[in-house]
Short mmCIF file of C-alpha atoms in Angstrom, two decimals:
data_model
loop_
_atom_site.label_atom_id
_atom_site.label_comp_id
_atom_site.label_asym_id
_atom_site.label_seq_id
_atom_site.Cartn_x
_atom_site.Cartn_y
_atom_site.Cartn_z
CA MET A 1 33.59 -18.52 26.40
CA SER A 2 37.11 -20.25 26.10
CA ASN A 3 39.27 -19.39 23.25
CA TRP A 4 42.30 -21.46 24.14
CA GLU A 5 42.43 -23.65 20.51
CA PRO A 6 43.83 -21.94 17.36
CA GLY A 7 41.55 -20.80 15.02
CA ALA A 8 43.15 -22.80 12.06
CA SER A 9 42.68 -26.58 11.94
CA ILE A 10 45.99 -28.96 12.23
CA LYS A 11 45.42 -29.53 8.35
CA VAL A 12 45.52 -25.71 7.72
CA LEU A 13 48.39 -25.14 9.97
CA HIS A 14 50.52 -28.03 8.10
CA GLU A 15 49.38 -26.08 4.89
CA ARG A 16 50.50 -22.87 6.58
CA SER A 17 54.03 -24.29 6.88
CA THR A 18 53.92 -25.88 3.48
CA LEU A 19 53.20 -22.58 1.87
CA LEU A 20 56.02 -20.41 3.85
CA GLN A 21 58.45 -23.25 2.78
CA LYS A 22 57.78 -23.11 -1.07
CA ILE A 23 57.59 -19.32 -0.81
CA ARG A 24 60.97 -19.01 0.84
CA LYS A 25 62.41 -21.74 -1.66
CA TYR A 26 61.25 -19.80 -4.61
CA PHE A 27 62.91 -16.78 -3.44
CA SER A 28 66.20 -18.48 -2.37
CA ASP A 29 66.36 -20.23 -5.79
CA GLN A 30 66.32 -16.92 -7.50
CA ASP A 31 68.85 -15.72 -5.12
CA ILE A 32 66.94 -13.02 -3.48
CA LEU A 33 68.02 -12.53 -0.02
CA GLU A 34 65.78 -12.95 3.17
CA VAL A 35 66.05 -9.96 5.48
CA ASP A 36 64.94 -9.46 9.16
CA THR A 37 64.10 -5.87 10.45
CA PRO A 38 62.67 -4.66 13.53
CA SER A 39 58.83 -4.86 14.43
CA ILE A 40 59.32 -2.04 16.55
CA SER A 41 60.17 1.59 15.20
CA LYS A 42 60.66 5.02 16.24
CA PHE A 43 58.38 6.33 13.65
CA PRO A 44 54.97 5.35 12.05
CA THR A 45 54.43 4.93 8.45
CA ILE A 46 53.26 7.81 6.99
CA ASP A 47 49.78 6.70 5.07
CA GLU A 48 46.64 8.69 5.07
CA HIS A 49 44.59 5.25 5.89
CA ILE A 50 46.76 3.43 8.20
CA ASP A 51 46.94 3.95 11.61
CA SER A 52 50.02 2.04 13.40
CA ILE A 53 49.48 0.32 16.91
CA GLU A 54 51.71 2.65 19.52
CA VAL A 55 53.94 0.92 22.09
CA TYR A 56 55.67 2.20 24.85
CA LEU A 57 59.36 1.22 25.45
CA LYS A 58 60.24 2.36 29.06
CA SER A 59 58.18 4.86 30.38
CA GLN A 60 58.99 7.11 27.69
CA LYS A 61 56.74 10.12 27.02
CA THR A 62 56.73 9.52 22.98
CA PRO A 63 55.71 6.23 21.76
CA SER A 64 57.45 3.85 19.53
CA TYR A 65 55.32 2.04 16.64
CA LEU A 66 54.81 -1.41 15.61
CA ILE A 67 55.51 -1.68 11.95
CA SER A 68 52.52 -1.21 9.68
CA SER A 69 54.84 -2.64 6.95
CA PRO A 70 58.91 -3.07 6.73
CA GLU A 71 59.04 -0.92 3.95
CA TYR A 72 61.37 2.08 5.51
CA HIS A 73 63.56 -0.48 7.13
CA MET A 74 63.85 -2.76 3.93
CA LYS A 75 64.52 0.40 1.82
CA ARG A 76 67.07 1.66 4.26
CA LEU A 77 68.91 -1.84 3.73
CA LEU A 78 68.61 -0.95 -0.09
CA CYS A 79 70.08 2.44 0.23
CA PHE A 80 73.04 0.78 2.32
CA GLY A 81 73.94 -1.27 -0.52
CA MET A 82 72.15 -4.65 -0.27
CA PRO A 83 70.84 -6.39 -3.31
CA SER A 84 67.43 -7.69 -4.00
CA ILE A 85 65.59 -8.72 -0.67
CA TYR A 86 62.51 -10.03 0.60
CA GLN A 87 61.00 -10.55 4.22
CA ILE A 88 58.30 -12.40 5.49
CA CYS A 89 56.91 -10.90 8.63
CA LYS A 90 54.32 -9.79 10.86
CA ALA A 91 52.84 -6.16 10.25
CA PHE A 92 50.44 -4.51 12.86
CA ARG A 93 47.71 -2.04 11.76
CA LYS A 94 45.07 -0.42 14.19
CA ASP A 95 41.35 -0.98 13.90
CA GLU A 96 41.70 -3.38 10.92
CA LEU A 97 39.67 -6.37 12.02
CA GLY A 98 37.16 -8.14 9.66
CA ASN A 99 37.08 -11.58 7.53
CA TYR A 100 39.95 -10.67 5.65
CA HIS A 101 41.82 -8.40 8.10
CA ASN A 102 43.52 -9.10 11.35
CA PRO A 103 45.35 -6.30 13.20
CA GLU A 104 48.42 -8.50 13.03
CA PHE A 105 49.26 -10.23 9.67
CA THR A 106 51.73 -12.08 7.83
CA MET A 107 53.30 -10.21 4.90
CA ILE A 108 55.61 -10.72 2.12
CA GLU A 109 57.76 -7.83 1.17
CA TRP A 110 59.79 -8.04 -1.68
CA TYR A 111 62.31 -5.33 -3.46
CA GLN A 112 63.81 -6.36 -6.76
CA LEU A 113 66.64 -4.08 -7.91
CA GLY A 114 67.02 -2.66 -11.44
CA ILE A 115 63.34 -3.29 -12.58
CA ASP A 116 60.25 -1.29 -13.12
CA ASP A 117 56.37 -2.03 -12.31
CA TYR A 118 55.92 -3.73 -15.47
CA GLN A 119 58.55 -6.08 -14.93
CA LEU A 120 57.36 -6.63 -11.08
CA MET A 121 54.07 -7.48 -11.97
CA GLN A 122 55.45 -10.40 -14.35
CA ALA A 123 57.77 -11.45 -11.52
CA THR A 124 54.96 -11.53 -9.13
CA ASP A 125 52.58 -13.40 -11.83
CA LYS A 126 55.42 -16.17 -11.80
CA LEU A 127 55.70 -16.28 -8.18
CA LEU A 128 51.86 -16.85 -7.92
CA GLN A 129 51.84 -19.63 -10.68
CA HIS A 130 54.48 -21.21 -8.49
CA VAL A 131 52.93 -21.20 -5.33
CA LEU A 132 49.27 -21.09 -6.02
CA ASN A 133 49.37 -23.12 -9.38
CA THR A 134 47.25 -20.04 -10.91
CA ALA A 135 46.95 -19.54 -14.63
CA PRO A 136 48.71 -16.95 -16.13
CA ALA A 137 47.63 -13.53 -15.20
CA GLU A 138 45.57 -10.79 -16.69
CA PHE A 139 46.74 -7.14 -16.61
CA ILE A 140 44.31 -4.22 -17.08
CA THR A 141 44.76 -0.41 -16.17
CA TYR A 142 42.60 1.34 -13.57
CA LYS A 143 41.00 3.40 -15.91
CA ALA A 144 40.01 0.57 -18.32
CA LEU A 145 38.65 -1.69 -15.04
CA PHE A 146 36.20 1.13 -14.14
CA LEU A 147 35.03 1.52 -18.17
CA LYS A 148 34.72 -2.13 -18.28
CA TYR A 149 32.90 -2.67 -15.06
CA LEU A 150 31.19 0.47 -13.95
CA ASN A 151 31.18 2.37 -17.42
CA ILE A 152 33.06 5.31 -15.60
CA ASP A 153 36.21 7.10 -16.38
CA PRO A 154 37.82 7.32 -12.76
CA PHE A 155 39.70 10.29 -14.24
CA ASN A 156 36.70 12.41 -14.93
CA LEU A 157 33.93 11.50 -12.30
CA THR A 158 31.56 13.74 -11.08
CA GLN A 159 29.10 13.66 -7.79
CA SER A 160 26.25 12.97 -9.80
CA LYS A 161 27.88 10.21 -12.00
CA PHE A 162 28.97 8.61 -8.70
CA LEU A 163 25.55 8.77 -7.07
CA LEU A 164 24.07 7.37 -10.17
CA CYS A 165 26.69 4.75 -10.32
CA CYS A 166 25.85 3.45 -6.91
CA GLN A 167 22.44 3.62 -7.34
CA GLU A 168 22.77 1.20 -10.77
CA SER A 169 24.94 -1.05 -8.74
CA GLY A 170 22.91 -1.30 -5.56
CA LEU A 171 25.39 0.31 -3.36
CA THR A 172 24.55 2.69 -0.37
CA PRO A 173 27.52 4.98 0.01
CA SER A 174 28.52 6.43 3.51
CA LYS A 175 27.48 9.81 4.28
CA ASP A 176 30.90 11.39 3.82
CA LEU A 177 31.07 10.27 -0.06
CA MET A 178 27.42 11.59 -0.64
CA ILE A 179 28.56 15.55 0.36
CA LYS A 180 29.71 17.98 -2.35
CA ASN A 181 33.15 18.29 -2.49
CA CYS A 182 34.24 15.05 -1.22
CA ARG A 183 37.44 13.73 -2.58
CA ILE A 184 37.02 11.33 -5.70
CA GLU A 185 39.79 8.95 -4.61
CA ASP A 186 37.55 8.15 -1.76
CA GLN A 187 34.60 7.64 -4.09
CA LEU A 188 36.89 5.60 -6.17
CA ASN A 189 37.99 3.45 -3.53
CA PHE A 190 34.48 2.84 -2.16
CA LEU A 191 33.56 1.38 -5.86
CA MET A 192 36.61 -0.58 -6.23
CA GLY A 193 36.19 -1.96 -2.44
CA PHE A 194 32.56 -2.70 -2.56
CA TYR A 195 31.82 -3.37 -6.21
CA ILE A 196 34.72 -4.12 -8.46
CA GLU A 197 36.90 -6.18 -6.13
CA LYS A 198 34.38 -8.68 -5.69
CA LYS A 199 34.03 -9.20 -9.25
CA ILE A 200 37.46 -9.61 -10.44
CA GLY A 201 40.15 -12.34 -10.70
CA HIS A 202 37.87 -15.60 -10.19
CA GLN A 203 39.37 -17.44 -13.16
CA LYS A 204 43.15 -15.99 -12.73
CA PRO A 205 44.88 -13.21 -10.60
CA VAL A 206 44.68 -9.62 -12.29
CA PHE A 207 46.88 -7.04 -12.11
CA VAL A 208 45.58 -3.43 -12.07
CA TYR A 209 48.22 -0.97 -13.05
CA HIS A 210 48.41 2.76 -13.41
CA TYR A 211 46.77 3.79 -10.44
CA PRO A 212 45.67 7.65 -10.42
CA ALA A 213 48.70 9.91 -9.48
CA ASN A 214 46.65 11.13 -6.03
CA GLN A 215 46.84 7.50 -5.04
CA SER A 216 50.23 6.82 -5.91
CA ALA A 217 51.34 6.54 -2.37
CA LEU A 218 55.28 6.00 -2.83
CA ALA A 219 55.12 4.89 -6.30
CA LYS A 220 57.00 6.79 -9.22
CA ILE A 221 54.45 9.17 -11.44
CA ASP A 222 54.63 7.79 -15.17
CA PRO A 223 56.71 9.92 -17.31
CA MET A 224 54.46 9.81 -20.29
CA HIS A 225 51.13 10.44 -18.58
CA ASN A 226 51.42 12.36 -15.39
CA GLN A 227 47.79 11.64 -14.48
CA VAL A 228 48.78 8.00 -13.54
CA SER A 229 51.48 6.27 -11.29
CA GLN A 230 53.43 3.35 -11.56
CA ARG A 231 51.50 1.73 -8.84
CA PHE A 232 49.80 -1.69 -9.34
CA GLU A 233 47.62 -3.90 -7.16
CA VAL A 234 46.80 -7.58 -7.80
CA PHE A 235 43.58 -9.46 -7.09
CA TYR A 236 42.66 -13.00 -7.04
CA LYS A 237 39.05 -14.69 -6.54
CA GLY A 238 37.93 -11.45 -5.31
CA LEU A 239 40.40 -10.68 -2.88
CA GLU A 240 43.02 -7.77 -3.01
CA LEU A 241 46.48 -9.91 -2.37
CA GLY A 242 49.18 -7.28 -3.17
CA ASN A 243 50.23 -3.78 -3.68
CA GLY A 244 53.27 -2.94 -6.00
CA TYR A 245 55.13 0.37 -7.21
CA HIS A 246 58.05 1.15 -9.12
CA GLU A 247 59.68 2.94 -6.29
CA LEU A 248 59.87 6.87 -5.84
CA GLN A 249 63.64 7.34 -5.12
CA ASP A 250 63.70 11.04 -5.14
CA TYR A 251 64.18 12.60 -1.97
CA GLN A 252 62.25 15.95 -2.47
CA VAL A 253 59.07 14.30 -3.93
CA HIS A 254 59.16 11.73 -0.67
CA LEU A 255 59.21 14.87 1.30
CA SER A 256 56.57 16.54 0.03
CA ARG A 257 54.19 13.48 -0.51
CA PHE A 258 54.70 12.95 3.48
CA GLU A 259 54.07 16.49 4.23
CA SER A 260 50.76 16.58 1.98
CA THR A 261 49.85 13.26 3.88
CA ILE A 262 50.48 14.43 7.19
CA LYS A 263 48.24 17.76 6.34
CA LYS A 264 45.35 15.28 5.18
CA ARG A 265 45.79 13.51 8.57
CA LYS A 266 45.48 16.52 10.18
CA ASP A 267 42.62 17.81 8.56
CA SER A 268 40.54 14.78 9.24
CA ASP A 269 41.45 14.75 12.80
CA GLN A 270 43.49 11.54 12.81
CA THR A 271 46.82 11.29 14.86
CA ASP A 272 49.63 13.54 13.90
CA TYR A 273 52.57 11.55 12.70
CA GLN A 274 56.32 12.51 12.64
CA ILE A 275 58.32 11.79 9.40
CA ASP A 276 60.99 9.04 9.95
CA TYR A 277 64.19 10.99 9.47
CA ASN A 278 66.32 7.85 9.50
CA PHE A 279 64.38 7.00 6.35
CA MET A 280 64.58 10.39 4.83
CA ASP A 281 68.45 10.36 5.50
CA ALA A 282 68.84 7.01 4.00
CA LEU A 283 66.64 8.33 0.82
CA LYS A 284 69.35 11.43 0.64
CA HIS A 285 72.06 8.72 0.43
CA GLY A 286 70.28 7.52 -2.64
CA LEU A 287 67.57 4.33 -2.89
CA PRO A 288 68.70 2.11 -5.82
CA HIS A 289 66.28 1.95 -9.00
CA CYS A 290 63.74 -0.83 -7.93
CA SER A 291 60.44 -2.03 -7.81
CA GLY A 292 58.94 -3.39 -4.78
CA ILE A 293 55.63 -5.39 -3.70
CA ALA A 294 53.79 -6.14 -0.29
CA ILE A 295 51.52 -9.59 -1.03
CA GLY A 296 49.59 -10.67 2.21
CA PHE A 297 50.51 -14.04 3.05
CA ASP A 298 47.41 -14.96 5.21
CA ARG A 299 45.37 -14.36 1.89
CA LEU A 300 47.34 -16.39 -0.21
CA LEU A 301 46.73 -19.19 2.08
CA MET A 302 42.96 -18.28 2.38
CA ILE A 303 43.04 -19.00 -1.41
CA LYS A 304 45.18 -21.82 -1.15
CA THR A 305 42.50 -23.54 1.46
CA GLY A 306 39.39 -21.99 0.16
CA ILE A 307 38.82 -20.67 3.65
CA GLU A 308 37.11 -17.15 3.77
CA ASP A 309 37.85 -15.97 7.39
CA ILE A 310 41.20 -15.13 8.29
CA ASP A 311 40.68 -16.16 11.61
CA LYS A 312 40.76 -19.77 10.42
CA VAL A 313 44.10 -19.59 8.68
CA GLN A 314 45.86 -18.01 11.48
CA SER A 315 46.89 -19.80 14.71
CA PHE A 316 45.45 -17.14 17.06
CA SER A 317 43.77 -14.09 15.44
CA SER A 318 43.27 -11.27 17.83
CA LYS A 319 39.71 -12.97 18.68
CA ARG A 320 41.98 -15.76 20.41
CA SER A 321 45.27 -13.97 21.23
CA MET B 1 28.23 7.02 21.27
CA TYR B 2 29.50 4.03 19.23
CA ASP B 3 32.10 4.43 16.84
CA THR B 4 32.47 1.63 13.89
CA SER B 5 35.04 -0.03 16.11
CA ASP B 6 32.34 -0.90 18.02
CA PHE B 7 30.44 -2.74 15.59
CA ARG B 8 29.34 -6.26 16.10
CA LYS B 9 26.66 -8.61 15.65
CA GLY B 10 23.52 -7.66 18.13
CA LEU B 11 24.83 -4.18 18.80
CA ARG B 12 21.55 -1.87 19.16
CA VAL B 13 21.94 1.43 17.16
CA GLU B 14 19.42 4.43 16.55
CA ILE B 15 19.46 5.75 13.01
CA ASP B 16 17.74 8.29 11.55
CA GLY B 17 15.53 8.28 15.05
CA GLN B 18 14.83 4.62 14.56
CA PRO B 19 16.07 1.58 16.50
CA PHE B 20 18.07 -0.92 14.90
CA ILE B 21 19.95 -4.08 15.81
CA ILE B 22 23.14 -5.01 13.70
CA VAL B 23 22.47 -8.46 12.29
CA GLU B 24 25.80 -8.47 10.05
CA ASN B 25 28.93 -6.39 9.91
CA GLN B 26 31.60 -6.55 7.32
CA PHE B 27 34.94 -4.51 7.43
CA VAL B 28 36.00 -3.20 3.97
CA LYS B 29 39.27 -1.61 3.27
CA PRO B 30 40.24 -0.97 -0.46
CA GLY B 31 44.07 -0.92 -1.07
CA LYS B 32 45.34 2.52 0.21
CA GLY B 33 42.17 3.86 0.86
CA GLN B 34 39.67 4.65 3.72
CA ALA B 35 38.21 1.85 5.76
CA PHE B 36 34.67 1.23 5.74
CA CYS B 37 32.11 -0.98 7.95
CA ARG B 38 29.14 -2.54 5.91
CA VAL B 39 26.35 -3.19 8.13
CA LYS B 40 22.86 -5.13 7.54
CA LEU B 41 20.46 -3.59 10.33
CA LYS B 42 17.19 -4.94 11.49
CA HIS B 43 14.42 -2.58 12.66
CA LEU B 44 13.69 -3.35 16.08
CA LEU B 45 10.02 -2.81 15.98
CA GLN B 46 9.31 -3.13 12.45
CA GLY B 47 11.63 -6.23 11.36
CA ASN B 48 12.68 -4.58 8.18
CA VAL B 49 16.58 -4.90 7.07
CA ILE B 50 18.44 -2.03 5.88
CA ASP B 51 21.89 -1.90 4.50
CA ARG B 52 24.14 1.07 5.61
CA THR B 53 27.85 1.89 5.08
CA TYR B 54 29.93 3.58 7.40
CA LYS B 55 33.28 5.42 7.19
CA SER B 56 35.74 4.10 9.66
CA GLY B 57 35.67 5.82 13.00
CA GLU B 58 31.84 7.34 12.17
CA LYS B 59 29.74 7.88 15.20
CA VAL B 60 26.59 6.32 15.89
CA ALA B 61 24.12 6.54 18.74
CA PRO B 62 23.12 3.60 20.80
CA ALA B 63 19.44 2.77 20.90
CA ASP B 64 17.64 3.77 23.73
CA ILE B 65 16.60 0.03 24.70
CA VAL B 66 16.59 -2.20 27.92
CA GLU B 67 15.36 -5.33 28.44
CA LYS B 68 13.87 -6.38 32.08
CA ALA B 69 12.52 -9.64 33.17
CA MET B 70 9.01 -9.17 34.17
CA GLN B 71 6.12 -11.12 35.14
CA PHE B 72 2.86 -11.56 33.41
CA LEU B 73 -0.21 -10.18 35.28
CA TYR B 74 -3.28 -10.53 33.28
CA ILE B 75 -5.16 -9.56 30.28
CA ASN B 76 -7.88 -6.86 29.91
CA ASP B 77 -9.43 -6.04 26.66
CA GLU B 78 -6.66 -7.46 24.73
CA THR B 79 -3.98 -5.33 26.54
CA TYR B 80 -1.51 -7.52 28.24
CA HIS B 81 0.08 -6.14 31.44
CA PHE B 82 3.34 -7.09 33.08
CA MET B 83 5.40 -6.14 36.28
CA ASP B 84 8.92 -5.53 36.74
CA ASN B 85 9.21 -7.59 40.29
CA SER B 86 12.01 -5.70 41.22
CA ASP B 87 10.64 -2.17 41.39
CA PHE B 88 6.61 -3.02 40.92
CA GLU B 89 6.51 -0.63 37.59
CA GLN B 90 3.86 -1.85 35.58
CA PHE B 91 3.89 -2.26 31.47
CA GLU B 92 1.40 -2.80 29.15
CA LEU B 93 1.28 -3.99 25.26
CA ASN B 94 -1.57 -4.68 23.01
CA LYS B 95 -1.72 -8.04 21.24
CA ASP B 96 -0.18 -7.06 18.07
CA GLN B 97 2.76 -5.97 19.78
CA LEU B 98 3.23 -9.49 21.03
CA GLY B 99 3.39 -11.16 17.72
CA ASP B 100 2.87 -14.74 18.12
CA ASN B 101 3.93 -14.69 21.76
CA TRP B 102 0.23 -14.00 22.93
CA LYS B 103 -0.13 -17.85 22.27
CA TRP B 104 2.30 -18.74 25.15
CA VAL B 105 1.93 -16.41 28.02
CA GLN B 106 -0.13 -17.25 31.23
CA GLU B 107 -0.44 -16.12 34.46
CA GLY B 108 2.86 -15.69 36.54
CA MET B 109 5.17 -16.34 33.48
CA VAL B 110 8.59 -14.41 33.68
CA VAL B 111 9.08 -13.01 30.01
CA ASP B 112 11.89 -10.57 28.75
CA VAL B 113 10.11 -7.18 28.01
CA MET B 114 11.82 -4.86 25.37
CA ILE B 115 11.47 -1.14 26.47
CA TYR B 116 12.42 1.41 23.84
CA LYS B 117 12.40 5.22 25.01
CA GLY B 118 10.54 4.09 28.13
CA THR B 119 7.74 2.47 26.44
CA ALA B 120 7.23 -1.53 26.19
CA VAL B 121 7.55 -2.53 22.45
CA SER B 122 8.00 -6.49 22.50
CA ILE B 123 8.51 -9.73 24.64
CA THR B 124 10.50 -12.50 24.32
CA VAL B 125 9.34 -15.92 25.93
CA PRO B 126 11.19 -18.62 27.29
CA ASN B 127 11.98 -21.33 24.78
CA PHE B 128 9.85 -23.94 26.20
CA THR B 129 6.57 -23.62 28.02
CA ALA B 130 3.76 -26.01 29.43
CA LEU B 131 0.25 -25.56 28.77
CA GLU B 132 -2.93 -27.56 29.55
CA ILE B 133 -5.12 -28.75 26.61
CA THR B 134 -8.34 -27.21 27.08
CA TYR B 135 -9.99 -28.76 24.41
CA CYS B 136 -9.26 -31.57 21.57
CA GLU B 137 -10.79 -34.80 19.96
CA PRO B 138 -10.56 -37.80 22.26
CA GLY B 139 -7.09 -39.75 22.09
CA VAL B 140 -6.71 -42.78 19.80
CA LYS B 141 -5.16 -45.46 22.50
CA GLY B 142 -2.05 -47.01 21.22
CA ASP B 143 -1.65 -44.87 18.27
CA THR B 144 1.79 -43.83 19.14
CA ALA B 145 3.89 -44.52 15.96
CA THR B 146 2.10 -42.49 13.33
CA ASN B 147 2.89 -38.97 12.42
CA ALA B 148 -0.50 -37.97 12.09
CA THR B 149 -1.62 -34.98 14.16
CA LYS B 150 -5.16 -33.41 15.30
CA PRO B 151 -5.44 -29.55 16.43
CA ALA B 152 -5.97 -28.85 20.06
CA THR B 153 -6.81 -25.88 21.87
CA VAL B 154 -4.61 -24.78 24.91
CA GLU B 155 -5.59 -22.45 28.01
CA THR B 156 -4.49 -19.53 26.61
CA GLY B 157 -6.91 -20.09 23.43
CA ALA B 158 -4.03 -20.98 21.11
CA ILE B 159 -4.34 -23.89 18.75
CA VAL B 160 -1.42 -26.39 18.69
CA ASN B 161 -0.93 -29.68 16.34
CA VAL B 162 -0.70 -32.68 18.86
CA PRO B 163 -0.30 -36.19 18.09
CA LEU B 164 -3.53 -38.66 18.11
CA PHE B 165 -2.79 -39.90 21.54
CA VAL B 166 -3.00 -36.82 23.44
CA ASN B 167 -6.15 -36.19 25.62
CA GLN B 168 -7.88 -33.18 26.73
CA ASN B 169 -6.95 -31.61 30.07
CA GLU B 170 -3.48 -33.33 29.73
CA LYS B 171 -0.48 -30.61 29.83
CA ILE B 172 1.76 -30.58 26.89
CA LYS B 173 5.17 -28.95 26.53
CA ILE B 174 5.57 -26.90 23.59
CA ASP B 175 8.55 -25.08 21.80
CA THR B 176 7.74 -21.40 21.61
CA ARG B 177 10.10 -20.72 18.97
CA THR B 178 8.20 -22.91 16.57
CA GLY B 179 5.00 -23.37 18.22
CA GLU B 180 5.31 -27.28 17.89
CA TYR B 181 4.19 -29.93 20.26
CA VAL B 182 7.07 -31.48 22.15
CA GLU B 183 6.00 -33.85 24.62
CA ARG B 184 3.44 -34.57 27.35
CA VAL B 185 3.99 -33.28 30.82
CA LYS B 186 3.31 -35.72 33.33
CA ALA B 187 1.20 -34.43 36.13
#
């Protein structure tokens, strides 16, 4: 079958262009600087469930990586003294392919100096109102969300409660989630992805905040409740649109989180990743107080156009590239 | 072995010792969590559909299934005999295994026979076939405009609804997917 034609129609490609312009104008009107960082990095992102795509520059033995996010490079710019910045760039993730995923996608990454997660949620809400004409968003904690939709406390989930909850909600969990001693965060992510996500944000965007501390990624732990992190996600029309943090600044905490993630990857036979020492050196120099968010641009366009297949909003998705 | 990145519509896999075909595959990755594939699978022999979720990277065995073009030989005691023309190996299926396809198989017809673990389990016939009418009420001349039909028995013993103008001993083209009359075939 010939695949030379784009997945998106000419009309959608026009809308893509208009949306990009609108977002750029929004940022420039607020004096947030656009930056441009590399797509190829010597080090991968250290994330338990993200695999970076390897590339070989020259015939060297060790691979470089296509960035799965511009986070480390952008934070290095902040450490160097740049003001609030954003970027619209391509990000790459191995094996992520589906109606809402393509291994190469367009990401909006934004860091705002001097604000916390609550303020960034407000700022992101304004951005969504501006570019998608959404109604003012709702805000709910991770715990309240699970209680509301599944009547379970995510900080107190037992194996039998999980299985009962799956049965009542008509879900068949994968085998690894049914064995004893499986990790609660995997079970919670399963319930989030298969059940809750589909049900929320149909009228207006929903910001879910205070993710459990063991899902903090690079967010700070809340100083008032050490069970929760200052990480949030935003959902709209059943789709996850963005993921934000009150950014972790401490060098030592970064190091121990990276080491623990690398250990988890090793324990589950995943590719062994090295810590990015350029990023660590920058952190040693000092990351200013800030909050940051990554937003999936293709998904914004999917919502804007009402199209439910990412292949139909990109020019050439991996099926056609 | 397949892993979840091989999943696609039409892939045949073996689950709990049973052969299934993937009819729907959905990739789900919640936030920073692990990725899953949610698949709908149809049992290749019984036709029932089940729902399964796999952690990304999980391995699944391929179903031991092959499809071969074979010639239909003859019926003996409701057992249908087929032969692989490339190596003359013969396979048999009973009428139940043929489902509705018993209506269309005729001597010499080439069909696709599905073989599971060395045993023939089902067949797929061509989308269109031509069969002779062995019995029907006499035709009504000139009545080509109405949608009225009458039952006609064809050479395999199946009954097909045909327009009123069609006559006994004529050959008709049939869509085997719907079992419907398409047109008369001129001798």
